[in-house]
Short mmCIF file of C-alpha atoms in Angstrom, two decimals:
data_model
loop_
_atom_site.label_atom_id
_atom_site.label_comp_id
_atom_site.label_asym_id
_atom_site.label_seq_id
_atom_site.Cartn_x
_atom_site.Cartn_y
_atom_site.Cartn_z
CA MET A 16 -21.69 36.01 65.79
CA THR A 17 -25.32 36.25 67.28
CA GLN A 18 -27.47 38.34 65.28
CA PRO A 19 -30.92 39.25 64.20
CA LEU A 20 -32.51 36.82 62.00
CA LEU A 21 -34.01 39.63 60.15
CA LYS A 22 -33.35 43.31 60.75
CA GLY A 23 -35.73 45.75 60.94
CA GLY A 24 -38.27 43.91 63.08
CA ALA A 25 -39.61 42.05 60.70
CA ALA A 26 -40.08 38.32 61.04
CA PRO A 27 -39.01 35.30 58.70
CA ALA A 28 -42.21 33.47 57.30
CA PRO A 29 -42.92 30.15 59.32
CA VAL A 30 -41.55 27.05 57.56
CA ALA A 31 -43.70 23.94 56.77
CA SER A 32 -42.20 20.91 57.60
CA PHE A 33 -40.82 18.51 54.83
CA GLU A 34 -44.07 16.30 54.89
CA GLU A 35 -46.05 19.27 54.71
CA ASN A 36 -44.45 21.24 51.82
CA GLN A 37 -45.53 20.59 48.28
CA LEU A 38 -42.24 22.83 47.09
CA GLN A 39 -40.18 20.50 48.97
CA ARG A 40 -41.44 17.67 47.32
CA ASN A 41 -40.91 19.42 44.41
CA LEU A 42 -37.27 20.25 44.73
CA LYS A 43 -36.20 16.53 46.08
CA GLY A 44 -33.94 14.64 43.47
CA ARG A 45 -33.22 17.76 41.36
CA ASP A 46 -30.21 19.36 40.00
CA PHE A 47 -29.05 22.62 41.25
CA LEU A 48 -27.34 24.17 38.05
CA THR A 49 -28.54 27.77 37.45
CA LEU A 50 -31.17 29.65 39.30
CA ALA A 51 -32.64 30.24 36.12
CA ASP A 52 -34.22 26.43 36.60
CA PHE A 53 -35.79 27.20 39.71
CA SER A 54 -39.15 29.25 40.23
CA SER A 55 -39.90 32.42 42.47
CA GLU A 56 -41.89 30.05 44.99
CA GLU A 57 -39.07 27.99 45.31
CA ILE A 58 -36.18 30.43 45.26
CA HIS A 59 -38.39 32.10 48.10
CA TRP A 60 -38.83 28.55 49.98
CA LEU A 61 -35.00 27.74 49.88
CA LEU A 62 -35.00 31.32 52.16
CA GLN A 63 -36.96 30.49 54.36
CA HIS A 64 -36.11 27.25 54.91
CA ALA A 65 -32.19 28.39 55.36
CA LEU A 66 -33.59 31.30 57.83
CA ASN A 67 -34.85 28.42 60.01
CA LEU A 68 -31.86 25.94 59.73
CA LYS A 69 -29.73 29.01 60.93
CA ARG A 70 -32.22 29.54 63.83
CA MET A 71 -32.18 25.74 64.47
CA GLN A 72 -28.20 26.12 64.32
CA GLN A 73 -28.07 29.26 66.74
CA GLU A 74 -30.17 27.56 69.52
CA GLY A 75 -28.66 24.20 69.22
CA ILE A 76 -31.38 22.26 67.59
CA PRO A 77 -30.21 18.93 65.96
CA HIS A 78 -31.70 19.08 62.29
CA PRO A 79 -30.36 15.54 60.99
CA TYR A 80 -32.19 16.01 57.51
CA LEU A 81 -29.32 13.83 55.59
CA GLN A 82 -28.41 11.21 58.32
CA GLY A 83 -26.82 8.41 56.28
CA LYS A 84 -26.44 10.41 53.12
CA VAL A 85 -23.20 11.57 51.77
CA LEU A 86 -22.09 14.28 49.39
CA GLY A 87 -19.37 13.83 46.50
CA MET A 88 -17.49 17.10 45.95
CA ILE A 89 -15.29 17.14 42.78
CA PHE A 90 -13.09 20.41 42.93
CA GLU A 91 -11.17 21.21 39.82
CA LYS A 92 -10.79 24.87 41.15
CA PRO A 93 -9.40 25.68 44.58
CA SER A 94 -12.02 27.30 47.18
CA THR A 95 -12.29 28.31 50.99
CA ARG A 96 -15.64 29.03 51.26
CA THR A 97 -17.62 26.43 49.03
CA ARG A 98 -15.36 23.44 50.24
CA VAL A 99 -15.89 24.49 54.17
CA SER A 100 -19.43 25.39 53.90
CA PHE A 101 -20.29 22.21 51.71
CA GLU A 102 -18.45 19.85 54.29
CA VAL A 103 -19.51 21.71 57.45
CA GLY A 104 -23.22 21.78 55.96
CA MET A 105 -23.25 18.30 55.23
CA ILE A 106 -22.14 16.79 58.93
CA GLN A 107 -24.17 19.76 60.72
CA LEU A 108 -27.21 17.85 58.67
CA GLY A 109 -25.85 14.08 60.06
CA GLY A 110 -24.29 13.30 57.11
CA GLN A 111 -20.57 13.07 54.95
CA ALA A 112 -18.90 14.73 52.52
CA ILE A 113 -15.93 13.47 50.43
CA PHE A 114 -13.44 15.46 48.85
CA LEU A 115 -12.28 14.49 45.36
CA GLY A 116 -9.75 17.05 44.17
CA LYS A 117 -8.70 16.81 40.27
CA GLN A 118 -5.77 14.64 40.36
CA ASP A 119 -8.08 12.50 43.46
CA ILE A 120 -10.04 10.71 40.33
CA GLN A 121 -10.02 9.44 37.28
CA LEU A 122 -11.35 12.44 35.41
CA SER A 123 -7.66 13.82 35.01
CA ARG A 124 -6.56 10.62 33.08
CA GLY A 125 -9.02 11.04 30.73
CA GLU A 126 -12.65 9.44 32.25
CA SER A 127 -15.27 10.25 30.61
CA LEU A 128 -17.66 12.35 32.25
CA TYR A 129 -20.38 10.14 31.49
CA ASP A 130 -18.53 7.34 33.04
CA THR A 131 -17.38 9.32 36.06
CA ALA A 132 -21.04 10.50 36.85
CA ASN A 133 -22.48 6.95 36.47
CA VAL A 134 -19.81 5.59 38.82
CA LEU A 135 -20.22 7.96 41.50
CA SER A 136 -23.86 8.06 41.18
CA ARG A 137 -23.94 4.10 42.81
CA TYR A 138 -21.66 5.53 45.45
CA VAL A 139 -22.84 8.66 46.70
CA ASP A 140 -26.51 10.62 47.18
CA GLY A 141 -25.33 13.93 45.76
CA VAL A 142 -22.15 15.82 43.65
CA MET A 143 -21.37 19.05 44.13
CA ILE A 144 -19.21 19.98 41.15
CA ARG A 145 -16.33 23.44 41.34
CA THR A 146 -14.98 23.38 37.90
CA PHE A 147 -14.29 25.59 35.03
CA SER A 148 -16.70 24.27 31.85
CA HIS A 149 -20.59 24.98 32.83
CA GLN A 150 -21.43 22.64 29.60
CA GLY A 151 -19.41 19.95 30.83
CA LEU A 152 -21.37 20.31 34.49
CA VAL A 153 -24.36 19.98 32.07
CA GLU A 154 -23.07 16.56 30.63
CA PHE A 155 -22.32 15.47 33.92
CA ALA A 156 -25.78 16.22 35.57
CA ARG A 157 -27.37 14.55 32.46
CA ALA A 158 -25.58 11.27 32.74
CA ALA A 159 -25.82 11.04 36.41
CA THR A 160 -28.71 9.84 38.74
CA VAL A 161 -28.62 11.75 41.70
CA PRO A 162 -29.10 15.22 42.00
CA VAL A 163 -25.84 17.94 40.76
CA ILE A 164 -24.94 20.85 42.29
CA ASN A 165 -23.08 23.82 40.98
CA GLY A 166 -20.51 24.84 43.45
CA LEU A 167 -19.30 27.35 40.63
CA THR A 168 -18.28 27.44 36.83
CA ASP A 169 -17.26 29.96 34.25
CA THR A 170 -20.16 30.97 33.85
CA HIS A 171 -22.61 30.53 36.91
CA HIS A 172 -22.23 30.82 40.90
CA PRO A 173 -25.87 29.99 41.67
CA ALA A 174 -24.91 28.90 45.58
CA GLN A 175 -23.40 32.06 46.32
CA VAL A 176 -26.48 34.21 45.27
CA LEU A 177 -28.24 32.20 46.76
CA ALA A 178 -26.16 33.07 50.41
CA ASP A 179 -26.37 36.94 48.96
CA LEU A 180 -30.15 36.91 48.41
CA LEU A 181 -30.46 35.23 52.19
CA THR A 182 -27.92 37.98 53.55
CA VAL A 183 -30.03 40.78 51.98
CA LEU A 184 -33.13 39.43 53.33
CA GLU A 185 -31.85 39.11 56.96
CA HIS A 186 -30.34 42.84 56.65
CA LYS A 187 -33.11 44.57 55.15
CA GLY A 188 -36.36 42.16 55.85
CA ARG A 189 -37.23 41.69 52.28
CA LEU A 190 -36.44 41.51 48.60
CA GLN A 191 -39.23 42.83 46.68
CA GLY A 192 -38.69 45.98 45.15
CA LEU A 193 -34.77 46.46 46.45
CA LYS A 194 -32.42 47.68 43.73
CA LEU A 195 -29.03 45.80 43.79
CA ALA A 196 -26.48 47.33 41.53
CA TYR A 197 -23.37 44.99 40.26
CA VAL A 198 -20.11 46.70 39.21
CA GLY A 199 -17.36 45.07 37.80
CA ASP A 200 -16.93 42.15 34.83
CA GLY A 201 -19.94 40.40 33.73
CA ASN A 202 -18.89 37.17 34.62
CA ASN A 203 -20.28 34.20 36.31
CA MET A 204 -21.11 36.58 39.36
CA ALA A 205 -22.86 39.02 37.08
CA HIS A 206 -25.01 36.20 35.31
CA SER A 207 -26.14 34.43 38.83
CA LEU A 208 -27.03 38.05 40.39
CA LEU A 209 -29.34 38.61 37.26
CA GLU A 210 -31.03 35.24 37.30
CA GLY A 211 -31.78 35.50 40.90
CA ALA A 212 -32.39 39.13 41.34
CA VAL A 213 -35.26 39.31 39.06
CA LYS A 214 -36.61 35.62 40.56
CA VAL A 215 -37.05 37.41 43.82
CA GLY A 216 -38.66 40.56 42.39
CA MET A 217 -35.12 42.93 42.82
CA HIS A 218 -34.17 45.71 40.39
CA ILE A 219 -30.56 45.03 38.75
CA ALA A 220 -28.54 47.65 37.67
CA VAL A 221 -24.85 46.01 35.98
CA ALA A 222 -22.17 48.03 35.39
CA SER A 223 -19.16 46.70 33.27
CA PRO A 224 -16.45 48.20 30.53
CA GLU A 225 -17.77 47.82 26.85
CA GLY A 226 -16.37 44.18 25.78
CA TYR A 227 -16.87 42.42 29.31
CA GLU A 228 -20.84 42.92 29.33
CA PRO A 229 -22.92 40.07 30.77
CA ASP A 230 -24.12 37.68 28.02
CA ALA A 231 -26.53 38.90 26.01
CA ALA A 232 -28.93 35.49 26.53
CA ILE A 233 -28.41 35.77 30.07
CA VAL A 234 -29.45 39.45 30.09
CA ALA A 235 -32.35 38.20 27.92
CA GLY A 236 -33.73 35.58 29.69
CA ALA A 237 -33.35 37.91 32.99
CA GLU A 238 -35.56 40.56 31.40
CA GLU A 239 -38.23 37.70 30.11
CA VAL A 240 -38.78 37.01 33.70
CA ALA A 241 -38.74 40.47 34.97
CA LYS A 242 -41.80 40.79 32.92
CA GLU A 243 -43.29 38.26 35.38
CA THR A 244 -42.19 39.51 38.84
CA GLY A 245 -42.37 43.23 38.19
CA SER A 246 -38.57 43.73 38.16
CA GLN A 247 -36.01 46.09 36.27
CA VAL A 248 -32.77 44.92 34.86
CA LEU A 249 -30.31 47.77 33.50
CA ILE A 250 -27.04 47.00 31.44
CA THR A 251 -25.10 49.83 31.10
CA HIS A 252 -20.93 51.34 30.91
CA ASP A 253 -22.04 53.49 33.44
CA PRO A 254 -20.85 52.83 37.40
CA VAL A 255 -22.78 55.92 38.84
CA GLU A 256 -25.78 54.75 36.57
CA ALA A 257 -25.90 51.39 38.15
CA VAL A 258 -25.15 52.61 41.92
CA GLN A 259 -27.51 55.44 41.66
CA GLU A 260 -30.52 55.02 44.82
CA ALA A 261 -29.03 50.84 44.80
CA ASP A 262 -29.96 49.27 48.29
CA VAL A 263 -27.38 46.77 47.94
CA VAL A 264 -23.66 46.96 45.88
CA VAL A 265 -22.07 44.34 44.63
CA THR A 266 -18.68 43.51 43.35
CA ASP A 267 -16.06 41.21 42.36
CA VAL A 268 -12.28 40.69 40.95
CA TRP A 269 -11.45 41.62 37.97
CA ALA A 270 -9.74 38.56 36.86
CA SER A 271 -11.32 35.56 37.69
CA MET A 272 -9.26 32.16 38.51
CA GLY A 273 -8.01 30.95 34.66
CA GLN A 274 -7.58 34.89 33.88
CA GLU A 275 -4.65 35.63 35.84
CA ALA A 276 -2.99 36.48 32.90
CA GLU A 277 -5.10 39.54 31.69
CA GLN A 278 -4.33 40.85 35.24
CA ALA A 279 -2.34 43.52 33.96
CA GLN A 280 -4.56 44.26 31.34
CA ARG A 281 -8.18 44.62 33.59
CA GLU A 282 -6.07 46.41 36.03
CA ALA A 283 -6.32 49.40 33.38
CA VAL A 284 -10.03 48.55 32.02
CA PHE A 285 -11.77 48.09 35.63
CA GLN A 286 -10.24 51.29 36.88
CA PRO A 287 -13.05 53.35 36.52
CA TYR A 288 -15.19 50.58 37.90
CA GLN A 289 -13.79 50.46 41.43
CA VAL A 290 -16.13 50.38 44.48
CA ASN A 291 -15.15 53.51 46.37
CA ALA A 292 -16.81 56.05 49.10
CA GLU A 293 -17.14 58.22 45.73
CA LEU A 294 -19.18 55.91 43.80
CA CYS A 295 -21.07 54.70 47.31
CA GLN A 296 -22.28 57.84 47.56
CA HIS A 297 -24.62 57.76 45.26
CA ALA A 298 -26.35 54.52 46.48
CA LYS A 299 -29.02 55.19 49.48
CA SER A 300 -27.69 56.33 53.20
CA ASP A 301 -28.04 52.38 54.57
CA TYR A 302 -26.71 50.34 50.99
CA LEU A 303 -25.06 47.01 51.82
CA PHE A 304 -21.80 46.32 50.41
CA LEU A 305 -21.55 42.51 49.04
CA HIS A 306 -18.32 40.81 47.83
CA CYS A 307 -18.59 36.71 47.47
CA LEU A 308 -14.56 36.87 48.25
CA PRO A 309 -11.75 36.18 47.76
CA ALA A 310 -11.20 40.24 47.90
CA HIS A 311 -8.49 42.76 46.84
CA ARG A 312 -8.31 45.69 48.92
CA GLY A 313 -7.28 48.79 46.43
CA GLU A 314 -8.42 46.76 42.96
CA GLU A 315 -12.16 46.09 42.71
CA VAL A 316 -12.81 47.71 46.42
CA THR A 317 -11.26 50.44 48.84
CA ALA A 318 -10.12 48.99 52.24
CA ASP A 319 -12.60 51.84 53.50
CA ILE A 320 -15.96 50.09 52.12
CA ILE A 321 -15.42 46.19 52.28
CA ASP A 322 -13.81 46.93 56.06
CA GLY A 323 -16.69 49.83 56.73
CA PRO A 324 -19.95 50.27 58.31
CA HIS A 325 -21.91 49.14 55.38
CA SER A 326 -20.44 46.08 54.58
CA VAL A 327 -21.84 42.34 55.44
CA VAL A 328 -19.04 40.41 53.30
CA PHE A 329 -18.44 38.17 56.48
CA ASP A 330 -22.31 37.70 57.38
CA GLU A 331 -22.61 36.44 53.83
CA ALA A 332 -19.67 34.03 53.72
CA GLU A 333 -21.32 33.01 56.82
CA ASN A 334 -24.24 32.31 54.95
CA ARG A 335 -23.09 30.19 52.17
CA LEU A 336 -23.55 27.48 54.80
CA HIS A 337 -27.05 28.27 55.69
CA ALA A 338 -28.16 28.57 52.24
CA GLN A 339 -26.65 25.56 50.71
CA LYS A 340 -27.36 23.45 54.01
CA ALA A 341 -31.39 24.06 52.47
CA LEU A 342 -30.43 23.27 49.13
CA LEU A 343 -28.61 19.85 50.28
CA SER A 344 -31.45 19.20 52.33
CA ALA A 345 -34.33 20.07 50.04
CA LEU A 346 -32.48 18.21 46.78
CA MET A 347 -30.86 15.29 49.23
CA ARG A 348 -33.57 14.08 51.62
#
């Protein structure tokens, strides 16, 4: 779908060439494990670079920044958007991607993370991992000598949130001073939204049931960053309080991968946290609705919201491609 890159008449700042930009030189060769590891300036640069890459793709301008480069992609969890966006992104950047399912490599037979990371570093120019344990990802990155990208862990989903921020920037023309409300499980999405929102100067409110709040250490870290960027952080059990005057409303499934056995219990606990028309009437009249997908209509969100005029979930899904191309080209070039 062709649309303005920034709505409301705002234009993105020009993106300097790779050779001219010190921020890009700082990004080269880095791992991307959490948004907390990146400065506000670096995140803003990645978003502007993504806008530039998206424009070039729409206008048919070749941008083979990673010609001859290969990305190894390790999947311990199934995926639609993560796999397709990273693989297509590498192709559009002139490189290639190799899919490595859990049963395709020797990790499934007990080979250590250290050995796997060292071997893959001799073959590929970067590794993207979608897995369960965040600590395992950290250990892999320590052993690897090429950039390692977090495609999702049980505690963080930074690649998704980079696309979320890009989507809000496109539709609102800015990020600074906007309020984002997340309603639901204090999971990996809540954690990365907390880390990302405060870095770009957004206010964030998270509403979760008792016992399902986001990790206290991640909240404390976000609060420290918020003091520097002027953001406000609210953690509450009241979804109405969170959504009040929100510019952006976000939710996620109630039971993530690996939590299927808890589905019935979670449905009962989270029912008051459903994003529906009654809840969203407390948001601003021009609010955006985001969901990382896949969604369960009738559970965490009603169909009239996710399929309604405020929803930008498919723009958000598309932006996984453009945000990750910015990330890949910055880290692996």
